[in-house]
Coordinates of C-alpha atoms and ligand atoms in Angstrom, one line a residue:
Chain A
M1 CA 54.5 31.4 56.7
T2 CA 57.8 31.1 54.9
L3 CA 59.5 28.7 53.1
R4 CA 61.0 27.8 56.9
N5 CA 58.1 26.5 57.9
I6 CA 57.7 23.8 56.1
T7 CA 61.1 22.2 55.8
E8 CA 60.8 20.1 58.8
H9 CA 58.2 18.0 58.3
A10 CA 56.4 16.4 55.4
G11 CA 53.1 17.8 53.5
E12 CA 50.1 17.2 53.3
W13 CA 50.7 14.3 50.3
L14 CA 53.0 12.5 52.2
R15 CA 50.8 11.7 55.3
G16 CA 50.4 8.5 54.5
A17 CA 47.5 8.1 54.9
G18 CA 44.3 8.0 52.4
P19 CA 42.0 5.5 50.9
Q20 CA 44.7 2.7 49.0
S21 CA 47.7 4.1 50.6
D22 CA 49.7 0.8 50.9
V23 CA 49.9 1.1 47.3
V24 CA 49.1 4.7 46.7
I25 CA 51.6 7.4 48.0
S26 CA 49.9 10.9 46.6
S27 CA 47.2 12.5 43.7
R28 CA 48.2 14.8 41.6
I29 CA 45.9 17.0 39.2
R30 CA 47.2 20.2 37.4
L31 CA 45.9 22.7 35.0
A32 CA 47.3 23.9 32.5
R33 CA 45.7 28.0 31.6
N34 CA 47.2 30.6 29.5
L35 CA 45.5 34.6 30.0
A36 CA 44.6 35.6 26.6
G37 CA 45.9 38.7 24.9
F38 CA 49.6 37.4 25.6
P39 CA 52.2 35.1 24.0
F40 CA 53.1 31.6 25.8
V41 CA 55.7 32.3 28.0
G42 CA 58.5 30.9 25.5
H43 CA 57.8 33.2 22.9
A44 CA 56.9 36.3 25.9
N45 CA 59.7 39.4 25.6
R46 CA 61.2 40.7 29.1
R47 CA 58.5 43.1 30.4
Q48 CA 54.8 40.7 28.9
R49 CA 56.1 37.9 31.4
Y50 CA 56.4 40.7 34.3
E51 CA 52.9 42.0 33.4
I52 CA 52.0 38.3 33.2
L53 CA 53.8 37.6 36.3
E54 CA 51.8 40.5 38.7
A55 CA 48.6 40.1 36.8
C56 CA 49.1 36.2 38.0
R57 CA 50.3 37.1 41.5
S58 CA 47.6 39.6 42.7
H59 CA 45.1 37.2 42.0
I60 CA 46.3 34.2 43.5
T61 CA 46.9 36.0 46.6
N62 CA 43.0 36.7 46.6
K63 CA 42.1 35.8 50.4
R64 CA 39.2 34.0 48.9
L65 CA 42.1 31.3 48.0
G66 CA 43.1 30.7 51.5
D67 CA 44.5 33.3 54.2
N68 CA 48.1 31.5 54.5
I69 CA 49.6 32.0 51.0
I70 CA 53.2 31.5 50.5
W71 CA 54.6 33.5 47.5
V72 CA 57.8 32.4 45.4
Q73 CA 59.2 34.6 43.8
L74 CA 61.6 31.8 42.0
A75 CA 64.0 34.4 40.1
D76 CA 65.1 36.3 44.5
A77 CA 64.9 32.5 45.6
M78 CA 68.5 30.6 46.9
P79 CA 68.9 28.0 45.4
T80 CA 68.4 25.0 48.0
D81 CA 65.0 26.7 48.4
R82 CA 64.3 26.1 44.8
Q83 CA 65.7 22.8 45.1
L84 CA 63.0 22.1 48.1
L85 CA 60.1 22.9 46.6
V86 CA 61.1 20.9 43.6
E87 CA 61.8 17.9 46.1
R88 CA 58.4 18.5 47.9
H89 CA 56.9 18.5 43.8
L90 CA 55.0 22.4 44.4
I91 CA 57.6 22.8 41.4
S92 CA 58.8 21.6 38.2
R93 CA 62.4 20.9 37.9
Q94 CA 62.4 23.3 34.6
H95 CA 60.4 25.8 36.8
G96 CA 63.6 25.3 39.5
S97 CA 66.0 25.3 37.2
S98 CA 65.8 27.9 35.0
K99 CA 67.7 31.4 34.4
N100 CA 67.9 33.4 37.1
E101 CA 66.7 36.5 35.1
I102 CA 63.2 34.7 33.8
P103 CA 60.7 36.5 36.0
R104 CA 58.4 33.6 37.5
G105 CA 56.9 32.7 41.3
V106 CA 54.7 29.9 42.6
A107 CA 52.0 30.5 45.5
V108 CA 52.1 27.8 47.8
G109 CA 48.8 27.3 50.1
G110 CA 46.0 25.4 51.6
D111 CA 48.8 23.4 53.6
E112 CA 50.2 22.5 50.6
T113 CA 47.3 20.8 49.3
F114 CA 47.7 23.5 46.3
A115 CA 50.6 25.3 44.2
I116 CA 50.3 27.7 41.4
M117 CA 53.5 28.3 39.0
V118 CA 52.6 31.2 37.3
N119 CA 55.6 31.2 34.0
E120 CA 56.3 27.7 33.6
E121 CA 55.6 26.5 30.0
D122 CA 52.0 28.4 30.6
H123 CA 50.6 31.5 31.9
L124 CA 49.5 29.4 35.2
R125 CA 50.2 26.1 35.6
I126 CA 47.4 25.2 38.6
Q127 CA 48.7 22.0 41.5
V128 CA 46.3 19.9 43.7
L129 CA 48.2 17.4 45.5
R130 CA 46.7 14.6 47.8
S131 CA 47.4 11.7 50.0
G132 CA 46.5 8.3 48.6
M133 CA 43.5 8.0 46.6
Q134 CA 41.4 11.0 46.7
L135 CA 40.9 12.1 43.0
T136 CA 37.8 13.6 43.6
E137 CA 38.5 15.5 46.4
A138 CA 41.8 16.5 44.8
F139 CA 39.0 17.6 41.3
E140 CA 37.1 19.8 43.7
Q141 CA 39.7 21.9 45.4
I142 CA 41.2 23.1 41.8
N143 CA 38.3 23.2 39.7
R144 CA 37.3 25.4 42.5
I145 CA 40.5 27.6 42.1
D146 CA 40.4 27.5 38.8
D147 CA 37.2 29.4 39.2
I148 CA 37.7 32.3 41.0
L149 CA 41.0 32.8 39.3
E150 CA 38.9 33.0 35.8
E151 CA 36.6 35.1 38.0
R152 CA 39.8 38.1 37.5
L153 CA 41.7 36.6 34.6
E154 CA 40.2 36.3 30.9
Y155 CA 42.3 33.3 29.9
A156 CA 43.2 32.4 26.2
Y157 CA 39.9 29.5 25.4
S158 CA 38.7 28.2 21.8
R159 CA 35.9 26.9 21.4
R160 CA 37.5 24.0 19.4
F161 CA 40.4 23.4 21.0
G162 CA 39.6 24.2 24.8
Y163 CA 41.9 25.8 26.6
L164 CA 44.8 26.8 24.6
A165 CA 48.1 25.4 25.9
A166 CA 51.9 26.3 24.8
C167 CA 52.5 22.8 23.9
P168 CA 49.0 21.3 22.0
T169 CA 49.4 18.0 24.8
N170 CA 47.9 19.9 26.7
V171 CA 45.2 21.1 24.8
G172 CA 41.5 21.4 25.5
T173 CA 40.8 20.2 29.4
G174 CA 44.3 20.9 30.3
I175 CA 44.2 18.2 32.6
R176 CA 47.3 16.3 33.4
V177 CA 45.8 13.8 36.8
S178 CA 48.7 12.0 38.3
V179 CA 48.8 9.1 40.6
M180 CA 52.3 8.4 42.3
M181 CA 52.7 4.6 43.3
H182 CA 54.1 2.7 44.9
L183 CA 55.3 -0.8 43.0
P184 CA 57.7 -2.4 44.4
A185 CA 56.6 -5.8 44.4
L186 CA 55.7 -5.7 40.3
K187 CA 59.3 -4.3 40.2
L188 CA 60.9 -7.3 42.1
T189 CA 59.0 -9.7 39.9
G190 CA 60.0 -8.5 36.7
E191 CA 56.5 -7.2 36.1
I192 CA 57.1 -3.8 36.2
D193 CA 57.2 -3.5 32.3
K194 CA 54.2 -5.0 31.7
V195 CA 52.4 -2.7 33.6
K196 CA 54.2 0.3 31.7
R197 CA 54.0 -1.3 28.6
A198 CA 49.5 -1.9 29.8
A199 CA 49.7 1.8 30.3
R200 CA 51.1 3.0 27.0
D201 CA 48.9 1.3 25.3
M202 CA 46.3 3.0 28.3
H203 CA 47.8 6.6 26.2
L204 CA 48.7 6.8 29.8
A205 CA 52.0 8.3 30.9
V206 CA 55.0 6.2 33.4
R207 CA 57.3 8.2 34.9
G208 CA 59.4 8.3 38.0
L209 CA 59.5 10.1 41.4
F210 CA 60.1 13.4 39.5
G211 CA 58.6 13.4 36.5
E212 CA 59.6 13.3 32.9
G213 CA 63.3 11.5 32.0
S214 CA 63.1 10.8 35.9
E215 CA 64.1 6.7 36.8
A216 CA 61.6 5.2 39.0
Q217 CA 64.0 5.4 42.1
G218 CA 62.5 4.1 45.2
D219 CA 59.8 2.1 43.4
L220 CA 57.9 5.2 43.3
Y221 CA 55.4 5.2 39.5
Q222 CA 53.6 8.2 38.5
V223 CA 50.8 7.4 36.7
S224 CA 49.2 10.1 34.7
N225 CA 46.7 10.7 31.7
Q226 CA 48.6 12.4 27.4
T227 CA 44.7 12.5 26.4
T228 CA 43.5 16.2 26.7
L229 CA 41.6 16.4 24.2
G230 CA 37.9 15.2 23.4
K231 CA 37.0 13.7 26.7
T232 CA 35.3 15.7 29.7
E233 CA 37.5 15.8 33.2
Q234 CA 34.6 13.6 34.5
E235 CA 35.7 10.8 31.9
I236 CA 39.4 11.8 32.1
L237 CA 39.5 10.5 36.4
A238 CA 36.6 8.6 35.9
D239 CA 38.7 6.1 34.1
F240 CA 41.8 6.1 37.4
E241 CA 39.0 6.3 39.5
H242 CA 37.5 3.5 38.2
T243 CA 39.6 1.6 35.4
V244 CA 43.4 2.6 35.8
V245 CA 44.3 2.8 39.8
P246 CA 42.1 -0.4 40.3
Q247 CA 44.3 -2.7 37.8
I248 CA 47.5 -1.6 39.4
I249 CA 46.7 -1.7 42.1
A250 CA 45.3 -5.4 41.8
Y251 CA 48.4 -6.9 40.2
E252 CA 50.6 -4.7 43.0
Q253 CA 48.5 -6.7 45.4
Q254 CA 48.8 -10.2 43.4
A255 CA 52.4 -10.0 43.1
R256 CA 53.1 -9.1 47.0
Q257 CA 51.6 -12.1 47.9
A258 CA 53.6 -14.5 45.0
L259 CA 56.5 -13.3 46.6
L260 CA 54.7 -14.1 50.1
R261 CA 54.3 -17.5 48.7
Q262 CA 57.1 -18.1 46.4
R263 CA 59.4 -16.1 47.8
E264 CA 58.6 -15.8 51.2
D265 CA 63.0 -16.3 52.8
Q266 CA 64.2 -14.0 49.7
L267 CA 61.8 -11.4 50.4
D268 CA 62.2 -11.3 54.1
D269 CA 65.5 -11.3 53.7
K270 CA 65.6 -8.3 51.3
I271 CA 63.0 -6.3 54.0
W272 CA 65.2 -7.4 56.7
R273 CA 68.8 -6.3 55.2
A274 CA 67.3 -2.8 53.7
W275 CA 66.2 -2.2 57.2
A276 CA 69.3 -3.8 58.7
L277 CA 71.1 -1.1 56.1
L278 CA 68.7 1.8 56.9
T279 CA 69.6 1.7 61.0
H280 CA 73.3 0.0 60.6
A281 CA 74.9 3.1 57.3
R282 CA 77.4 6.2 58.7
V283 CA 77.7 6.6 54.9
I284 CA 74.6 7.0 52.2
G285 CA 73.3 8.7 49.0
T286 CA 70.0 9.3 47.8
E287 CA 69.4 6.5 45.7
E288 CA 70.3 3.4 47.6
V289 CA 68.9 5.2 50.6
L290 CA 65.3 5.6 48.1
Q291 CA 65.7 1.9 47.4
L292 CA 65.9 0.4 50.8
L293 CA 63.3 2.5 52.1
S294 CA 61.2 1.4 49.5
H295 CA 61.7 -2.5 50.3
V296 CA 61.1 -0.9 53.5
R297 CA 58.1 0.4 53.0
L298 CA 56.9 -3.0 51.7
G299 CA 57.4 -4.5 54.6
V300 CA 55.9 -2.8 56.9
N301 CA 52.6 -2.6 54.6
L302 CA 53.0 -6.6 54.1
G303 CA 53.2 -6.8 58.0
R304 CA 56.8 -8.2 57.9
L305 CA 58.2 -5.3 59.4
D306 CA 56.9 -3.5 62.3
T307 CA 60.1 -1.6 64.0
V308 CA 58.2 1.2 62.5
D309 CA 55.4 3.0 60.9
I310 CA 54.5 3.6 57.3
R311 CA 54.4 8.2 58.2
T312 CA 58.2 8.0 59.3
I313 CA 59.0 5.9 55.9
N314 CA 57.1 8.4 54.0
E315 CA 58.6 11.4 55.3
L316 CA 61.9 9.9 55.3
F317 CA 61.9 9.3 51.0
L318 CA 61.4 13.5 51.2
L319 CA 64.0 14.0 54.0
T320 CA 66.9 12.9 53.0
Q321 CA 66.9 14.8 49.9
P322 CA 69.7 16.9 49.5
A323 CA 67.9 19.9 49.8
H324 CA 65.3 18.8 52.9
L325 CA 68.5 17.0 54.4
Q326 CA 70.7 20.7 54.5
R327 CA 67.8 23.1 55.5
I328 CA 67.5 20.6 58.7
T329 CA 70.9 20.1 59.6
G330 CA 71.3 24.1 59.1
S331 CA 74.4 23.8 56.9
E332 CA 75.2 23.9 53.5
M333 CA 77.0 20.2 52.8
D334 CA 78.7 19.0 49.6
P335 CA 77.3 15.4 48.4
A336 CA 80.1 13.8 50.7
T337 CA 79.1 14.8 54.2
R338 CA 75.2 14.8 53.4
R339 CA 75.7 11.3 53.0
V340 CA 77.1 11.4 56.1
A341 CA 74.7 13.3 57.3
R342 CA 71.9 11.7 56.1
A343 CA 72.7 8.4 57.4
R344 CA 72.6 10.2 61.1
L345 CA 69.5 12.1 60.1
I346 CA 68.2 8.6 58.9
R347 CA 68.8 6.5 62.4
Q348 CA 67.7 9.5 64.5
R349 CA 64.9 9.4 62.8
L350 CA 64.2 5.5 63.0
G351 CA 64.9 5.6 67.2
V352 CA 68.8 3.8 66.7
R353 CA 72.2 5.0 67.6
Chain B
M1 CA 71.2 1.5 30.2
K2 CA 72.6 -1.9 29.1
N3 CA 70.8 -4.2 26.2
K4 CA 72.3 -7.1 26.4
C5 CA 71.9 -9.5 29.9
D6 CA 75.3 -9.5 32.4
K7 CA 75.2 -13.5 32.5
C8 CA 74.7 -14.7 29.4
N9 CA 74.1 -12.9 25.8
R10 CA 70.1 -12.9 25.4
P11 CA 67.8 -9.4 25.4
A12 CA 68.5 -8.0 29.5
T13 CA 64.5 -7.6 30.8
H14 CA 66.1 -6.3 34.5
H15 CA 67.9 -2.6 34.7
S16 CA 68.6 -1.6 38.8
V17 CA 71.4 -0.4 40.3
E18 CA 72.6 -1.3 43.4
I19 CA 75.7 -0.2 45.7
S20 CA 78.5 -2.2 46.0
K21 CA 80.5 -2.9 49.8
E22 CA 83.4 0.0 48.5
G23 CA 80.5 2.6 47.9
E24 CA 79.9 2.2 44.1
K25 CA 77.1 2.2 42.1
V26 CA 76.4 -0.7 39.9
A27 CA 74.8 -1.2 36.7
I28 CA 73.0 -4.5 37.1
N29 CA 71.2 -5.6 34.1
L30 CA 69.5 -9.1 33.5
C31 CA 67.7 -11.0 31.3
D32 CA 64.0 -12.7 32.7
A33 CA 66.2 -16.2 33.7
C34 CA 69.4 -14.7 34.8
A35 CA 66.7 -12.8 37.0
A36 CA 65.0 -15.3 38.5
E37 CA 67.8 -17.0 39.2
E38 CA 69.5 -14.2 40.7
G39 CA 66.7 -15.4 43.5
L40 CA 64.2 -13.0 43.7
T41 CA 62.6 -12.5 40.4
M42 CA 60.4 -15.2 39.0
K43 CA 60.4 -16.6 35.6
S44 CA 57.5 -14.7 33.3
A45 CA 57.8 -14.7 29.6
H46 CA 57.2 -11.3 27.8
A47 CA 59.0 -9.4 25.8
P48 CA 62.1 -7.8 26.2
I49 CA 61.0 -4.4 27.3
N50 CA 60.0 -1.4 24.4
E51 CA 60.4 2.0 25.6
L52 CA 59.0 3.2 22.6
L53 CA 58.5 7.1 24.3
T54 CA 55.2 8.0 22.9
N55 CA 55.5 12.0 23.4
F56 CA 54.3 14.1 21.0
V57 CA 57.7 15.2 19.0
K58 CA 58.4 12.4 18.6
L59 CA 54.2 10.9 16.8
H60 CA 54.5 14.7 14.5
S61 CA 57.9 13.8 13.5
G62 CA 56.8 11.7 10.5
G63 CA 54.9 14.7 9.0
A64 CA 51.6 15.2 9.1
S65 CA 50.6 13.1 5.7
G66 CA 52.4 10.0 7.0
E67 CA 51.4 6.8 8.8
G68 CA 53.9 5.2 11.0
E69 CA 57.4 5.7 11.9
S70 CA 59.1 6.4 8.5
G71 CA 61.2 9.1 6.2
K72 CA 62.2 11.9 9.0
S73 CA 63.1 13.6 5.9
G74 CA 58.6 14.5 6.1
E75 CA 57.9 14.6 2.1
G76 CA 54.1 15.7 3.5
G77 CA 56.0 18.0 5.7
S78 CA 55.4 22.5 6.2
P79 CA 51.9 22.5 4.6
K80 CA 52.4 25.7 4.7
D81 CA 55.8 28.0 6.1
T82 CA 53.7 31.0 6.8
A83 CA 54.1 32.6 10.2
C84 CA 52.0 33.5 12.6
E85 CA 50.6 37.0 12.2
N86 CA 50.6 37.8 15.9
C87 CA 53.5 36.2 17.6
G88 CA 55.6 35.6 14.1
T89 CA 55.8 30.9 15.1
T90 CA 56.6 29.5 11.4
F91 CA 55.0 25.4 11.5
A92 CA 58.6 24.5 11.1
D93 CA 59.6 26.3 14.8
F94 CA 57.0 24.1 15.8
R95 CA 58.2 21.0 14.8
E96 CA 61.7 22.1 16.1
N97 CA 60.5 22.2 19.9
S98 CA 56.7 21.3 19.8
L99 CA 56.0 24.2 21.3
L100 CA 53.5 26.9 20.0
G101 CA 53.9 31.1 20.9
C102 CA 50.8 32.6 21.3
P103 CA 47.1 31.8 20.9
M104 CA 46.7 32.8 17.9
C105 CA 48.9 29.9 16.5
Y106 CA 46.0 27.6 16.9
K107 CA 44.0 29.7 14.5
T108 CA 46.9 29.7 12.0
F109 CA 47.7 26.3 11.8
E110 CA 44.7 24.9 12.6
Q111 CA 45.1 22.5 9.4
P112 CA 48.1 20.9 10.1
L113 CA 48.0 20.9 13.8
S114 CA 44.7 18.8 13.0
P115 CA 46.0 15.2 12.4
L116 CA 48.4 15.6 15.1
L117 CA 46.3 16.7 17.5
E118 CA 43.9 13.6 17.1
R119 CA 46.4 11.5 17.7
A120 CA 48.6 12.8 20.1
H121 CA 44.4 12.5 21.5
E122 CA 43.1 9.2 20.6
G123 CA 41.1 10.8 18.2
G124 CA 40.3 13.4 20.4
T125 CA 39.4 16.9 17.8
H126 CA 37.3 19.0 19.5
H127 CA 36.7 20.2 23.2
I128 CA 34.2 18.8 25.1
G129 CA 35.6 20.0 28.9
K130 CA 34.5 22.8 30.9
V131 CA 33.9 26.1 30.1
P132 CA 34.8 29.5 31.1
R133 CA 32.3 31.5 32.2
R134 CA 34.4 34.5 30.6
A135 CA 35.5 32.5 27.8
G136 CA 31.8 31.9 27.2
V137 CA 30.6 35.5 27.5
G138 CA 33.2 36.2 24.7
E139 CA 32.8 33.4 22.5
Q140 CA 29.2 34.4 22.3
R141 CA 29.7 38.0 21.7
Q142 CA 32.6 36.8 18.9
M143 CA 29.2 34.9 17.2
A144 CA 26.8 37.6 17.5
M145 CA 29.4 39.9 16.1
Q146 CA 29.5 37.7 13.1
R147 CA 26.4 37.4 12.1
L148 CA 25.5 41.1 12.4
R149 CA 28.7 41.5 10.1
R150 CA 26.7 38.9 8.0
Q151 CA 23.5 40.8 8.0
L152 CA 25.4 44.2 7.1
D153 CA 26.6 43.1 4.5
D154 CA 23.6 41.7 3.1
A155 CA 22.1 45.3 3.4
V156 CA 24.7 46.6 1.8
M157 CA 24.3 44.3 -1.1
A158 CA 20.9 44.7 -0.6
E159 CA 21.4 49.1 -0.8
D160 CA 19.2 49.1 2.4
Y161 CA 21.0 51.3 4.0
E162 CA 19.1 52.2 6.9
L163 CA 19.5 49.2 8.3
A164 CA 23.0 49.2 7.3
A165 CA 23.1 52.1 9.0
R166 CA 21.6 50.3 12.1
L167 CA 23.6 47.2 12.0
R168 CA 26.4 49.6 12.4
D169 CA 26.4 51.2 15.7
D170 CA 25.2 47.3 16.9
I171 CA 28.3 46.5 15.7
Q172 CA 30.2 49.3 17.6
Q173 CA 28.3 49.8 20.3
M174 CA 29.4 45.9 21.3
E175 CA 32.4 46.6 20.1
G176 CA 32.8 49.1 23.2
E177 CA 31.9 46.2 26.0
R178 CA 34.5 44.4 25.3
Ligands
ZN401 ZN1 71.1 -13.6 31.1
ZN402 ZN1 51.1 32.8 18.1

């Protein structure tokens, strides 16, 4: 298993399946962990970082975590490979773009259901990604990975503060639960801001497709917890499963129904214009694609448009990103050439000439 | 992102980007009313977006002592400018980039850190989640050592040198087990 193999199709988390997948794209959980006896990454010198990297790598490639684990030494990786991993949400932007000389890596396994970053902000950032609303399954998996790693690695832990992390916002359980949601109707009706405010009042963060600082491209929003101290992992998960996510889903569904009732023609117009552009454009940029895909996806979910399935749409969200596009076409391209190749790829995948 | 509506002068609450016929990106900023007129958006009464980032750096930029968004000068500021013995990080360093240097920093800065953690974590002050088995053992060992050391002090005070010698052996043995 190499990076080459993962390019062609989207990972498990974009299958477009799983519970509530018309609104919930994916469930993600990550744990921040640090080794006892070392400074945090930001304060470790090069030699220490290398020691941390080696200690973690030897245990991560442990057979018990799976047979087909890909280990990528990021400092040696090609820029497009790193970008590819960012686009697939297997590493953070920060991890992908750090200076080359900083020893760091990532292990990817279990059909891309998990990734373990080494020497990001913390020594270890373990992450599990699933399609649809599957937080319970994701937690079981990540907890097992954590247990296996913990047998060999001594974590920095204090009785009062729990798992110690470089940033105190991650201390305690070190858990970050993120649910990526497609909220086109709330965006169209302008109610998304209300949801964002409500989420913040509940101490949740709302971010875009690529996390911190990224705008909500394609009407994709990640909702995640901010509180990691003073609550158990189960309490944090239960908040999401029983309160936060069902509420946002309900708002989105209401907004979709309201659009259908009150603005049916305008809604259909948006959806079909998006479809027309996707199937006929000859030059197209990523941002525009994401917005058009969002409207088409809404159309499919509402049964207004049946010329494409959700899985294809989900995959296009990913495959039209720069690194994926270059991988699929097998060549490095400048942005202008990419816009042409992107339009062609979309037409191919949508089965039009 | 503009704060004023493109069509009138009211505060803009809808922000989006459209691609013009020439392929240029055009930022669109509208208020509720104008957005509703544009077609899809429905009228709904709500306050303008308050994009207040509740991130931690901002939370503690007001200083550990003061409530609210007042003073950046932080009169309550640096309660101590001591550096972490282990990694040299000072509390001022932490304020600068919101990252600590090593696990021991949590001990060193426990005092000034506590109110910040409490605010960042909805009042949470103590961890109540998963406990790593290994750290659990380590903590038990550390507690046992502390207890033995206290007993040793007591024995020395009481001039019970026989007991003190035995306790010292126990402590040395435990230290060897690490
Ligand atoms: Zn206006
Ligand atoms: Zn320190």
